[in-house]
Short mmCIF file of C-alpha atoms and ligand atoms in Angstrom, two decimals:
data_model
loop_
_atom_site.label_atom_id
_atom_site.label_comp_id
_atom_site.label_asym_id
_atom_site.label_seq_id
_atom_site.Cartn_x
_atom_site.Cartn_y
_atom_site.Cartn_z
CA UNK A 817 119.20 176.23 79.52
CA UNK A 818 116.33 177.86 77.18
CA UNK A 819 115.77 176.11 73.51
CA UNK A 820 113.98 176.81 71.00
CA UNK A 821 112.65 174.52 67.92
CA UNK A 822 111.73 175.93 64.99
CA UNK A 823 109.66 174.20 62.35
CA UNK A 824 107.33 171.50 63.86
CA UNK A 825 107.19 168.81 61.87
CA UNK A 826 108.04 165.00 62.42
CA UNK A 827 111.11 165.72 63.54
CA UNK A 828 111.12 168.98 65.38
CA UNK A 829 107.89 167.79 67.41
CA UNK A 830 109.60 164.70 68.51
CA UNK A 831 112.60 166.55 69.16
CA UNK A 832 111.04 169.51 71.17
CA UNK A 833 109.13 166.88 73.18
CA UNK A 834 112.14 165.14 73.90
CA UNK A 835 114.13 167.99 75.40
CA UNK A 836 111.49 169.16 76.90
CA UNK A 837 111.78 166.46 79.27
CA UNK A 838 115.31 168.14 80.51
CA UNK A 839 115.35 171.89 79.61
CA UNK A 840 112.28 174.35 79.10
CA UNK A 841 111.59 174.52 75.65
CA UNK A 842 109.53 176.34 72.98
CA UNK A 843 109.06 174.87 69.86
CA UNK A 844 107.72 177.69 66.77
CA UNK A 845 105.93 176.87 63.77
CA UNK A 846 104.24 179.16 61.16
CA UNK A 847 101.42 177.12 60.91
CA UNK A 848 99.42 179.12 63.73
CA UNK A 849 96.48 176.32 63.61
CA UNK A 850 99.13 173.65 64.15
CA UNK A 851 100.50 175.23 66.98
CA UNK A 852 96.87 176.33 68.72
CA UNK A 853 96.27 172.31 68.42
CA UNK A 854 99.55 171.31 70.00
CA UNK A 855 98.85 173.55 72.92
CA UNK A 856 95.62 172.03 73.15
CA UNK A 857 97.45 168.66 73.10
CA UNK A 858 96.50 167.46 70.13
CA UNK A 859 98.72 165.21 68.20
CA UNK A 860 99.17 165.93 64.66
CA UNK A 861 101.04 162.95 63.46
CA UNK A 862 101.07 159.12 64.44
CA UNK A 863 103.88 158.58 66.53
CA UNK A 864 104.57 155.85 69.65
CA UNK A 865 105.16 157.85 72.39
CA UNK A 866 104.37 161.14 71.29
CA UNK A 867 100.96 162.11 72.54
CA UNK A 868 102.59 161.03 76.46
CA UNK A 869 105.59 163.35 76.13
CA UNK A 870 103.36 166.33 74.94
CA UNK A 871 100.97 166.00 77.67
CA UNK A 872 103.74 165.79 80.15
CA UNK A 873 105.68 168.54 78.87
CA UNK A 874 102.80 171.02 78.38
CA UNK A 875 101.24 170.00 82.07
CA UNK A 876 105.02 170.75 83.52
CA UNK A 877 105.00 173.75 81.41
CA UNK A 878 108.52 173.26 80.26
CA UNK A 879 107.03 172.73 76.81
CA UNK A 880 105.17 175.78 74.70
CA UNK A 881 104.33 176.44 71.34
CA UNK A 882 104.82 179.62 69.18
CA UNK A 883 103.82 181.19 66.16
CA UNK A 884 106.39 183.88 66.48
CA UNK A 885 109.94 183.95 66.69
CA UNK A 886 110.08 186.70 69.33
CA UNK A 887 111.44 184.29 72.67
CA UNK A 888 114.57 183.21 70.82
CA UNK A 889 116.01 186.36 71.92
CA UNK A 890 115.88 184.65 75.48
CA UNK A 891 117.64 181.26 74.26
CA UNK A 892 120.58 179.73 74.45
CA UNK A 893 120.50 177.29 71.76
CA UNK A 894 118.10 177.75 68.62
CA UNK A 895 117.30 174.01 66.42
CA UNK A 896 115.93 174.10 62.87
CA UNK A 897 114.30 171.44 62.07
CA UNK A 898 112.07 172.89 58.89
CA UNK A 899 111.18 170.65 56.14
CA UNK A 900 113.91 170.37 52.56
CA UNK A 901 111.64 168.73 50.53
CA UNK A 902 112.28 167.36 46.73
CA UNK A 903 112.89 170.30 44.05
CA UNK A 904 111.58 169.60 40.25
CA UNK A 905 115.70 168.39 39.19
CA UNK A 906 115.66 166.64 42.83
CA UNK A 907 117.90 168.83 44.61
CA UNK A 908 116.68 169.86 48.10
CA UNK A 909 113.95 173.15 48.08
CA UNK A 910 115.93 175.85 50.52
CA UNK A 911 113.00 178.42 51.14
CA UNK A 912 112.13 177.24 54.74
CA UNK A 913 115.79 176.89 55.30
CA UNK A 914 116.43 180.64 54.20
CA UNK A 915 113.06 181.64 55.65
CA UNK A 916 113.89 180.70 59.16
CA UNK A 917 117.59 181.76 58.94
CA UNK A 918 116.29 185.17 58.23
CA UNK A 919 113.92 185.00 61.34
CA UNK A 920 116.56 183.73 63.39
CA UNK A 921 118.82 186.14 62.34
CA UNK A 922 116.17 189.06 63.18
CA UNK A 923 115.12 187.54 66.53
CA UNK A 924 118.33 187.18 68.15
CA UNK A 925 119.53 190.97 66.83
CA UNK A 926 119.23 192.06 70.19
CA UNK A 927 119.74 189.00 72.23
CA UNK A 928 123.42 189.28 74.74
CA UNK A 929 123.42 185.69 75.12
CA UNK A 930 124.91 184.27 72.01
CA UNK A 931 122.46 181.82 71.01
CA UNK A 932 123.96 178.84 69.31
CA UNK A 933 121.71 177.99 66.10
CA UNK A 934 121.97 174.16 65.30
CA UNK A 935 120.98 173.10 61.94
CA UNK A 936 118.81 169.87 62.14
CA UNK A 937 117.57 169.90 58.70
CA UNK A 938 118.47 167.32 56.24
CA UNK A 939 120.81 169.45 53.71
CA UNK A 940 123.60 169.03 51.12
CA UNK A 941 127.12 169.57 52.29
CA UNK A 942 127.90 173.50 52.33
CA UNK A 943 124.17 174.32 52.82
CA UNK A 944 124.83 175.85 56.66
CA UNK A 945 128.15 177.42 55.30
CA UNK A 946 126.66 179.16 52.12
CA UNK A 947 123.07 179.86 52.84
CA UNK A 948 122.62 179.72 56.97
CA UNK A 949 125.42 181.48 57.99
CA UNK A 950 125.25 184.26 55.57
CA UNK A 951 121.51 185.11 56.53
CA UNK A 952 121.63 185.31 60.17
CA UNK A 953 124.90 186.70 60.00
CA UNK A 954 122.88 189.66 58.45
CA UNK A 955 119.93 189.95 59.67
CA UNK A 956 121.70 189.74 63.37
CA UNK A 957 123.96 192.32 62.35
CA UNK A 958 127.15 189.47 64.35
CA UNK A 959 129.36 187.87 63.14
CA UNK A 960 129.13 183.86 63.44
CA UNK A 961 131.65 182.81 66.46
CA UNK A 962 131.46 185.93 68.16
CA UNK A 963 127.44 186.89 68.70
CA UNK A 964 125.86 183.57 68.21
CA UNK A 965 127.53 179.78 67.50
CA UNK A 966 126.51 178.18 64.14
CA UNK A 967 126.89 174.02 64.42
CA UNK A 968 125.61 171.44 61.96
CA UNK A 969 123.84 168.81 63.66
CA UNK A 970 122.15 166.40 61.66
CA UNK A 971 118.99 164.21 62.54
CA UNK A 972 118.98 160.25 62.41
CA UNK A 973 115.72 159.70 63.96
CA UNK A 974 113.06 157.55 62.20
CA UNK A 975 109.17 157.72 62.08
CA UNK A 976 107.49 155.24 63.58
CA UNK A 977 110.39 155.19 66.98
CA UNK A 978 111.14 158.84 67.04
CA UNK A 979 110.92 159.08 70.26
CA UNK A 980 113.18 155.89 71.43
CA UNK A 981 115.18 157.35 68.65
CA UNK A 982 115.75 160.54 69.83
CA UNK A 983 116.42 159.51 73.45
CA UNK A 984 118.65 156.84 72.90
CA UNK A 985 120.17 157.38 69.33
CA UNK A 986 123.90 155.26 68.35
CA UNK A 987 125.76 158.59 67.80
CA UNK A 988 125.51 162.36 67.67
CA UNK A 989 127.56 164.44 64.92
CA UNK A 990 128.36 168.17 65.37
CA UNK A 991 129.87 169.98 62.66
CA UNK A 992 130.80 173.21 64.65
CA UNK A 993 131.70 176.46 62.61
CA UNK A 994 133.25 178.33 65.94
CA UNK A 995 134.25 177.23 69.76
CA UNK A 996 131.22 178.61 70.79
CA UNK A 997 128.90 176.53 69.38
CA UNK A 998 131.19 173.21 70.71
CA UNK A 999 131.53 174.09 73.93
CA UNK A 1000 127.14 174.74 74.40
CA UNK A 1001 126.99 171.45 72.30
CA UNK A 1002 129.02 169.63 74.65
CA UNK A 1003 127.00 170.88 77.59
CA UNK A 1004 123.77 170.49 76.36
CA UNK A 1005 124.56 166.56 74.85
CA UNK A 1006 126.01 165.62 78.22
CA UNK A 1007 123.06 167.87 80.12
CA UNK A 1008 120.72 165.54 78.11
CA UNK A 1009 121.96 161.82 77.72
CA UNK A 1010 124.61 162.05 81.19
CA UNK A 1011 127.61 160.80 81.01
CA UNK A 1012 127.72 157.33 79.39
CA UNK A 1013 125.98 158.86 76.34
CA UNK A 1014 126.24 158.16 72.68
CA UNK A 1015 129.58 158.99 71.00
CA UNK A 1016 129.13 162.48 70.04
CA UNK A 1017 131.56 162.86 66.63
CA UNK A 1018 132.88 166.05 65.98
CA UNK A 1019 133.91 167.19 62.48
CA UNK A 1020 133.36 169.76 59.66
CA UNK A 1021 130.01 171.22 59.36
CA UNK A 1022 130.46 169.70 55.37
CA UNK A 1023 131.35 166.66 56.92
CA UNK A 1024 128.32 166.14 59.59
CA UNK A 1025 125.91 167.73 56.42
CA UNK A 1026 127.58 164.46 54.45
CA UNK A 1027 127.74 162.15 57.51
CA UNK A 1028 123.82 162.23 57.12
CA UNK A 1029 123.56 161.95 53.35
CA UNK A 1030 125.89 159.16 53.36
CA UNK A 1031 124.13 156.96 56.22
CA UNK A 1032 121.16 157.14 54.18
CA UNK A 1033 122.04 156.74 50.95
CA UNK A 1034 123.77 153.60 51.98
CA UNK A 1035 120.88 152.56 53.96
CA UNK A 1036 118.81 152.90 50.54
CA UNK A 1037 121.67 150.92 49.07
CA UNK A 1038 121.54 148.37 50.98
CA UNK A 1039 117.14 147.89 50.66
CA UNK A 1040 118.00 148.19 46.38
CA UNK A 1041 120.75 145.76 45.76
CA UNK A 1042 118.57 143.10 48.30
CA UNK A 1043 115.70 143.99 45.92
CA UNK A 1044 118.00 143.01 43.22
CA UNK A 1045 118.88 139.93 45.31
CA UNK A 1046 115.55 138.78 45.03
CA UNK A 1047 115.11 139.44 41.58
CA UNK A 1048 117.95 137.09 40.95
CA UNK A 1049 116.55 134.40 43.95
CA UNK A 1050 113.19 134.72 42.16
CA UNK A 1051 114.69 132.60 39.07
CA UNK A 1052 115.19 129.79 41.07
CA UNK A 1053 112.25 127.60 42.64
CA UNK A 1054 112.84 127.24 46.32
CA UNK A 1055 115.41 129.93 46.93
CA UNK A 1056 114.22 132.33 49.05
CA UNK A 1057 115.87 136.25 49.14
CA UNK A 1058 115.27 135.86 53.29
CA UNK A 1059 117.94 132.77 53.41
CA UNK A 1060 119.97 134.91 51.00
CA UNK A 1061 119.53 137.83 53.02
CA UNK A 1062 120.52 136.10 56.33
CA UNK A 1063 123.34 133.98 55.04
CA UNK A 1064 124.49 137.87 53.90
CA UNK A 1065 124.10 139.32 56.77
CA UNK A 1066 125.56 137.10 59.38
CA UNK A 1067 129.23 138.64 58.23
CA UNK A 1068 129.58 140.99 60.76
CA UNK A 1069 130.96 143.39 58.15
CA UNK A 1070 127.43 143.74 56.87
CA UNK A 1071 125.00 143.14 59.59
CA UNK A 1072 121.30 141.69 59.29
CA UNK A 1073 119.35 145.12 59.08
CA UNK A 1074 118.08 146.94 56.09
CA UNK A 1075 118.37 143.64 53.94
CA UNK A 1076 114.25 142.76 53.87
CA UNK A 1077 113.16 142.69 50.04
CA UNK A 1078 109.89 144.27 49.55
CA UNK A 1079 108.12 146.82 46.82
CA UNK A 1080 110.94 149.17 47.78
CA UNK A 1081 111.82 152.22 50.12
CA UNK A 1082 109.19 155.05 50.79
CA UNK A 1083 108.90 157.37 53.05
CA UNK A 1084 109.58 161.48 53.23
CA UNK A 1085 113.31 160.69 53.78
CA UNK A 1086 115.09 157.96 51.38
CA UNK A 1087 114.32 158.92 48.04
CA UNK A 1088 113.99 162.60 48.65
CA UNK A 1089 117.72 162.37 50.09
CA UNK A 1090 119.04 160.36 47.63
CA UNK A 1091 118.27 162.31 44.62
CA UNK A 1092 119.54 165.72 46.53
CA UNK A 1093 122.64 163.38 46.82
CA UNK A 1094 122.99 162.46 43.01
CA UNK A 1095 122.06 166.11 42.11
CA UNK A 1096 124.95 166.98 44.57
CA UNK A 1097 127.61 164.87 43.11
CA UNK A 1098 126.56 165.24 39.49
CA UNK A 1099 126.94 169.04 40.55
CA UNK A 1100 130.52 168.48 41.68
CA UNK A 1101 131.46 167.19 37.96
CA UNK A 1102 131.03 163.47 40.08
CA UNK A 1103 129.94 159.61 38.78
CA UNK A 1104 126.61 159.71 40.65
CA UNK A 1105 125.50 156.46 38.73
CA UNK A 1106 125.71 154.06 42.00
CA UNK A 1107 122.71 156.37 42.87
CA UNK A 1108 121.10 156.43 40.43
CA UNK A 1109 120.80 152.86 40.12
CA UNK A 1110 119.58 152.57 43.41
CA UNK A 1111 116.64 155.15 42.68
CA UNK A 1112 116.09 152.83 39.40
CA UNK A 1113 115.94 150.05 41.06
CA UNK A 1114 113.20 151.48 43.86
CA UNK A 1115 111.10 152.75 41.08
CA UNK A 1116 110.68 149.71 39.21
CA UNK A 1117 109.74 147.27 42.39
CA UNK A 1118 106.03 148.56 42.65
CA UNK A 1119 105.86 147.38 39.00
CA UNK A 1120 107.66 144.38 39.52
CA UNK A 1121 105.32 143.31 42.11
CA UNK A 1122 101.98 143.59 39.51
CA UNK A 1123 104.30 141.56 37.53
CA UNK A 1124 104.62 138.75 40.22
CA UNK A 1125 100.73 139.16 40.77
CA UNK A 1126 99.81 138.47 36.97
CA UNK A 1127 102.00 135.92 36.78
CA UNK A 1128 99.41 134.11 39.57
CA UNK A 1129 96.08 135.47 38.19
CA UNK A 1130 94.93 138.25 35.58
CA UNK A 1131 93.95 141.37 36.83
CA UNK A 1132 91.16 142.71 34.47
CA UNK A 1133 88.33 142.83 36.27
CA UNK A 1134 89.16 141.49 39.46
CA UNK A 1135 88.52 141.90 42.99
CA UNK A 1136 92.16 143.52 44.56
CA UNK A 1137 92.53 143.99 47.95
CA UNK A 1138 95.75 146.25 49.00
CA UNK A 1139 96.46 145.67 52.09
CA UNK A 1140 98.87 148.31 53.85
CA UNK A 1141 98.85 152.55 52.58
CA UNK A 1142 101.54 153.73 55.03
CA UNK A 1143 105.02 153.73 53.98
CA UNK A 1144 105.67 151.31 56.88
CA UNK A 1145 104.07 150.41 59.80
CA UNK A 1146 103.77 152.42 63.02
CA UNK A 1147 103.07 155.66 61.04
CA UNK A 1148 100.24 157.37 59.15
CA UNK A 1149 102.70 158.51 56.78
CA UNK A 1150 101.96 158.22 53.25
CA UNK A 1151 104.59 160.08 51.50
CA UNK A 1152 106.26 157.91 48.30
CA UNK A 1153 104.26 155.00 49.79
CA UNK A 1154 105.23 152.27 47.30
CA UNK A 1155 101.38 151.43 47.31
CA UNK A 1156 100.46 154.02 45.71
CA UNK A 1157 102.43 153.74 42.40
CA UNK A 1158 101.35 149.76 42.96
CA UNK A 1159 97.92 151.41 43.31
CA UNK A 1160 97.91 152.78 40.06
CA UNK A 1161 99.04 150.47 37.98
CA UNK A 1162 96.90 147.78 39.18
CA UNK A 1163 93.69 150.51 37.98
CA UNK A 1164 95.63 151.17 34.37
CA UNK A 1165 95.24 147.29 34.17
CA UNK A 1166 91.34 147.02 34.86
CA UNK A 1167 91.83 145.99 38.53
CA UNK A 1168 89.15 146.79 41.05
CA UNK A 1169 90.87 147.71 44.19
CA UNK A 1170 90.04 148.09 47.74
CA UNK A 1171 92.24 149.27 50.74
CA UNK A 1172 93.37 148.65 54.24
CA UNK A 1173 95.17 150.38 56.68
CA UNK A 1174 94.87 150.88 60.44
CA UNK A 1175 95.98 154.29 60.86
CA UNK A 1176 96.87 155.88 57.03
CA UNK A 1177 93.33 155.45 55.52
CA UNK A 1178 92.38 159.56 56.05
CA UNK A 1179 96.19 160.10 53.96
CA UNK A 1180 95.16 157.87 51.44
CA UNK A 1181 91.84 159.10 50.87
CA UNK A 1182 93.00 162.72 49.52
CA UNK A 1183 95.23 161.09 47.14
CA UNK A 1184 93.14 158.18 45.54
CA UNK A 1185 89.42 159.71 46.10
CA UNK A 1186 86.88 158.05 44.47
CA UNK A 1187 89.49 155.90 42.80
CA UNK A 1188 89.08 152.78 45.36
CA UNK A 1189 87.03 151.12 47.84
CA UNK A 1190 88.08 151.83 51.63
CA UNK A 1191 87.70 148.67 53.72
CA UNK A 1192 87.11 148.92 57.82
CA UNK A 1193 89.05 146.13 58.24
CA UNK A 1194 92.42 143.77 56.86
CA UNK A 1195 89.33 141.11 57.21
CA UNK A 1196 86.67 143.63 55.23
CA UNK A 1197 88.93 144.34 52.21
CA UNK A 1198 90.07 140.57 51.67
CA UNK A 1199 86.18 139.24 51.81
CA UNK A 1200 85.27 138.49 48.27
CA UNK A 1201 88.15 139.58 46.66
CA UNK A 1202 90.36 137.61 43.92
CA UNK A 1203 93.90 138.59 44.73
CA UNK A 1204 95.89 140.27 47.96
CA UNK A 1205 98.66 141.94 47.50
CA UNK A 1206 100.30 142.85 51.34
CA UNK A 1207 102.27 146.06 51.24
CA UNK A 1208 102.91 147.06 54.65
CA UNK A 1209 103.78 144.64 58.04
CA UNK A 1210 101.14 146.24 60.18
CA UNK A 1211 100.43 143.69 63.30
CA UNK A 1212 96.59 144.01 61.93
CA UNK A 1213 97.87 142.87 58.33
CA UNK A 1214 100.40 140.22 59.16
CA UNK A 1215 98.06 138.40 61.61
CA UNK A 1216 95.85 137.54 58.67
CA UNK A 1217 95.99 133.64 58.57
CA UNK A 1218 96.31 131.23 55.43
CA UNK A 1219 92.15 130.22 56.65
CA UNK A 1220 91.38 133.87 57.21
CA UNK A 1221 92.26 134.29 53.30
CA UNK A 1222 91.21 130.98 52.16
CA UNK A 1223 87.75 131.83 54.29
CA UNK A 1224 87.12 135.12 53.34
CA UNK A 1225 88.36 135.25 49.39
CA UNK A 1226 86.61 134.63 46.49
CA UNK A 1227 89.56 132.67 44.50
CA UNK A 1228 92.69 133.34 47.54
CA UNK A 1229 96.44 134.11 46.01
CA UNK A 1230 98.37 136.50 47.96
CA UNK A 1231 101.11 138.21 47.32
CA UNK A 1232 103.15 138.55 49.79
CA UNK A 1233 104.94 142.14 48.65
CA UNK A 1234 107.15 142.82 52.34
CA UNK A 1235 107.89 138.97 53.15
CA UNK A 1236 105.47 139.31 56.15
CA UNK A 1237 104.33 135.74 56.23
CA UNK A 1238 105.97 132.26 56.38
CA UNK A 1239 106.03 131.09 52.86
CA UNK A 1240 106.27 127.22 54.15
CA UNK A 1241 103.01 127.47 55.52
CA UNK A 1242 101.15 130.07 53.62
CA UNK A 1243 102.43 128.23 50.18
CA UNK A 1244 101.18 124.78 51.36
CA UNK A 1245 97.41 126.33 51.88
CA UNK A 1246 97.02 129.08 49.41
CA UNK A 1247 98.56 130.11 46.21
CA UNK A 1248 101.40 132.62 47.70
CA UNK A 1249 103.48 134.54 45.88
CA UNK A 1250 106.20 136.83 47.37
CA UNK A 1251 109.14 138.87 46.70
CA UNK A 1252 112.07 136.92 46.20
CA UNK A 1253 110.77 133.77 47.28
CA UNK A 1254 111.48 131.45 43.66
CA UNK A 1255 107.84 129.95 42.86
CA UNK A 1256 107.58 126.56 43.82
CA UNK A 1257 103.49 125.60 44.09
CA UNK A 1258 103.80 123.60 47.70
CA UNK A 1259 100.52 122.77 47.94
CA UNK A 1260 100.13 119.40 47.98
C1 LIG B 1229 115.16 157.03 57.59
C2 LIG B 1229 116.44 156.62 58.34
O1 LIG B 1229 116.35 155.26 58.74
C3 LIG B 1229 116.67 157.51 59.56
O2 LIG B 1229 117.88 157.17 60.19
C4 LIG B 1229 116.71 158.96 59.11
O3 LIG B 1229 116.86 159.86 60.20
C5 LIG B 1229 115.41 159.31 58.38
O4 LIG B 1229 115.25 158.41 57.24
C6 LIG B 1229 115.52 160.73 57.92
O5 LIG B 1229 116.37 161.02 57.07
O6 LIG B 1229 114.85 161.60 58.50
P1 LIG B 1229 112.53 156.60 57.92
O7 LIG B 1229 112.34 157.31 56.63
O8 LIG B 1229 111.67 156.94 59.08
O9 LIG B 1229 114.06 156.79 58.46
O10 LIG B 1229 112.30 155.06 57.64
P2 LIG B 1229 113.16 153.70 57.58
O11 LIG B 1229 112.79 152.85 58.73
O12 LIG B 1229 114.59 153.97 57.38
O13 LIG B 1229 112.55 153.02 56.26
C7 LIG B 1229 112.61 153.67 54.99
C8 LIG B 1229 111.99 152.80 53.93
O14 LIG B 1229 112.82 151.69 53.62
C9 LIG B 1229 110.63 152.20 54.31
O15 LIG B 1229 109.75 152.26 53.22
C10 LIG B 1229 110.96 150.76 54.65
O16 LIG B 1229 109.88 149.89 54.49
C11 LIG B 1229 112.07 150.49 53.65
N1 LIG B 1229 112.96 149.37 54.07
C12 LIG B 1229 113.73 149.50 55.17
C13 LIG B 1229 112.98 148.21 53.31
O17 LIG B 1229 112.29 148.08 52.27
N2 LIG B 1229 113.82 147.20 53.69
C14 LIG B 1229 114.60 147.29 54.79
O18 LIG B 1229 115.34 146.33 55.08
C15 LIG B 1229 114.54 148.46 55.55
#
C-alpha cells in the first residue's frame, strides 16, 4: 500500500512517521522550508519519539516529504491532517480543509486506483459531507464511492505521547461515506495494528466527526467542573481537591484521569474544539450553555490563581518567578498556555516576572519579548525572587525541593498552580499555596 499525508503538522508528522514504519509513505506540506528540513531530518516540534521514527523512516526510504501534491495520483489511501484552527465567533476556519480538498481532488483526476481520502482533521459534524466531498468530487471529475472512497476518521492522539498514541491508541472510528472506503480501511487498520488491534467503530461520517467533538469536550468537562471542585474544597482548611478528586474517581463509572485541578486546560486542541462545539449546537437552534460554562470556567482559573497568590503576598513590585510556559509538559507547545494569561495579569498588577521552561522558552519569547526576564534554569528564576507560582509539571520543575526554594528565595511562598508537590511537606517548610488545597498554615 502507498499513503499519502497531507498537512504536516503535530499530527500528520506523527502520523506519517508512524505508518511509515509499515507502508511507504509520503507526507506533503505547503510549507516548502518545512519539508526541505524534514528531509534533512530535522525535527520541527518537541515530541518523544519523533526524531527516532523520522530518521528510521527516511534512512529506509519508506518515508518522503513533498511540497507538491503530484504522487497522490500513485496512492491508495490519501490522510488530511491540515490544521482547523479557531475562527473570530469560534467556529472552526475551513480554508486548509477546502484548500487541500481541491488539491486532492486535482491530483487524483487521473489516478485508476481509487484512492480512499480519510479526513483526519478535527471538524464539526457534516464538514466531510458538505465541504470535502463536494470539492474533490469536482475537481476529480468522480463521483465519491465509485472513483475514490471518502471516510471520516478522526484523530485522538495527544502531544507530548503522539507517538505511543498513535501506535497503540484505545479505539479507531471510521465514518465511511461508500464500501470502498470500508473495505481499504479495514485492510489498512488490520495491515497496521494485526489482528488483536484496537476496536475499530464504524458509524456515520456525522457520527465519527461528533465521536471526536464529544470525547473532548467531555474531557474539558471533566478538567472544569474539578476546577470548580477545588474552588469549593478551597473554602475549607485541610480539604484538599486531590482527596476529592480520588474519592471521585475510584467509581469506576468515572475513572481517576482528567480530574487534576490546575490553572485550567491549554493547548491547540481543548478550547479551540470546544467553542467550534458550542458554535455548532447554538447553530442547530441547541442549549450549548453546559459549554459554555466549561469555557467560563477555564478562563477565569489563570485569574483565580493571582487571586490565591495575593492572598499569600502582594504583588507590586515583587520578584515573580513563573515556572512552566508549555501548555503541559513533554511539549514545546505554547498555544492557550494558561501562563500566559497568568503572565499578564501578574504585569497589570506591578509584578516583576521571570520565566522557566526546559524546552518552550524560544515559544515564549515571541509572545512576551521584552516583557520578562528568561531564566536558564527552574533554580535561576527562583534565586532572589519573592513568590513562585508553578504552572507546568515538568520533571525539571517538580524536582524543586521545599530547601531549594527556601535556599534560593528572597521571602519563599509558592504556589503550587498544577498540584505538583506534596502539600504535607511543602506546607510544613514554606508558605504553600495550591489549587484546591483549603489553606491551613502547617508550619509549625
Ligand atoms: C487532547 C486530547 O487528550 C486528545 O485525545 C486529542 O486527540 C487532542 O486533544 C486533539 O484534539 O488533537 P492534548 O491537547 O495533546 O490532547 O492534551 P491533553 O493531555 O488532553 O491536555 C489538555 C489540557 O488539559 C492541558 O493543558 C492539561 O494540562 C489539561 N488537563 C488535563 C488538566 O488541567 N487536568 C487534567 O486532569 C487533564
Amino acid at each position: 500500500m502507498k499513503i499519502a499525508v497531507v498537512g504536516v503538522g503535530y499530527v500528520g508528522l506523527s502520523t506519517a512517521v508512524c505508518i511509515a514504519t509499515k507502508y511507504s509513505t509520503v507526507a506533503i506540506d505547503v510549507n516548502e522550508a518545512r519539508v526541505l528540513n524534514l528531509r534533512a531530518g530535522k525535527v520541527p516540534i518537541h515530541e518523544r519519539g519523533l526524531k527516532g521514527l523520522l530518521t528510521s523512516g527516511l534512512e529506509s526510504k519508506k518515508l518522503g516529504f513533498s511540497s507538491s501534491l503530484a504522487s497522490l495520483a500513485s496512492c491508495d489511501a490519501v490522510f488530511i491532517t491540515v490544521g482547523t484552527p479557531s475562527a473570530a465567533d469560534g467556529s472552526i476556519e475551513l480554508s486548509q480543509i477546502r484548500n487541500a480538498s481541491t488539491g486532492i481532488g486535482a491530483a487524483i483526476r487521473d489516478s485508476t486506483k481509487k484512492p480512499v481520502v480519510f479526513l483526519k482533521s478535527t471538524v464539526v459534524p457534516g464538514t466531510a459531507r458538505s465541504v470535502v466531498r463536494p470539492l474533490v468530487e469536482k475537481y476529480s471529475g468522480m463521483n465519491c464511492g465509485n472513483g475514490f472512497g471518502l471516510c471520516s476518521n478522526p484523530e485522538f492522539l495527544r502531544e507530548g505521547s503522539a507517538i505511543k498514541d498513535t501506535l497503540a491508541p484505545d479505539r479507531v472510528v471510521l465514518g465511511p461515506f461508500d464500501d470502498l472506503s470500508l473495505r481499504l480501511a479495514r485492510t489498512f487498520y488490520e495491515g497496521f495494528y494485526g489482528r488483536n488491534g484496537p476496536e475499530v467503530l464504524v458509524t456515520t461520517p456525522e457520527g465519527a466527526e461528533l465521536v471526536k467533538y464529544g470525547s473532548n469536550a467531555l474531557l474539558a468537562t471533566k478538567v472544569s467542573l474539578i476546577n470548580l471542585i477545588a474552588k469549593v474544597s478551597e473554602k475549607f482548611p485541610g480539604t484538599d481537591v486531590q482527596d476529592v478528586a480520588r474519592g471521585i474517581g475510584l467509581d469506576h463509572r468515572l475513572g481517576l484521569h482528567f480530574l487534576q485541578a490546575g490553572p485550567g486546560f491549554g493547548g491547540s486542541c481543548f478550547p479551540k474544539d470546544v467553542r467550534a462545539f458550542r458554535k455548532s449546537t447554538t447553530d442547530f437552534g441547541l442549549d450549548s450553555s453546559i459549554l459554555e460554562s466549561v469555557l467560563k470556567i477555564n478562563e477565569e482559573q489563570p485569574q483565580h490563581v493571582v487571586e490565591l497568590a495575593e492572598k499569600a503576598t502582594s504583588l507590586q513590585g515583587r520578584e515573580i518567578a513563573v515556572l512552566g510556559l508549555a501548555f503541559k509538559p513533554d511539549t514545546d507547545d505554547i498555544r492557550e498556555s494558561r501562563s500566559f494569561p497568568l503572565i499578564w495579569r501578574l504585569l497589570e498588577r506591578g509584578g516583576k516576572v521571570r520565566v522557566y521552561d526546559p524546552v518552550a522558552m524560544p515559544a515564549a519569547k515571541t509572545v512576551l519579548k521584552s516583557r520578562v526576564v528568561y531564566s536558564t534554569s527552574a533554580q535561576d528564576c527562583i534565586k532572589g525572587a519573592d513568590l513562585a507560582i508553578a504552572m507546568t509539571a515538568w520533571r525539571q520543575i517538580k524536582s524543586l525541593t521545599p530547601a531549594d526554594y527556601l535556599k534560593q528565595m528572597r521571602s519563599p511562598v509558592l504556589v503550587d498552580a498544577r498540584r505538583m508537590y506534596d502539600p504535607d511537606e511543602y506546607g510544613r517548610k514554606l508558605r504553600y499555596v495550591a489549587v484546591g488545597l483549603g489553606s491551613e498554615d502547617r508550619r509549625p
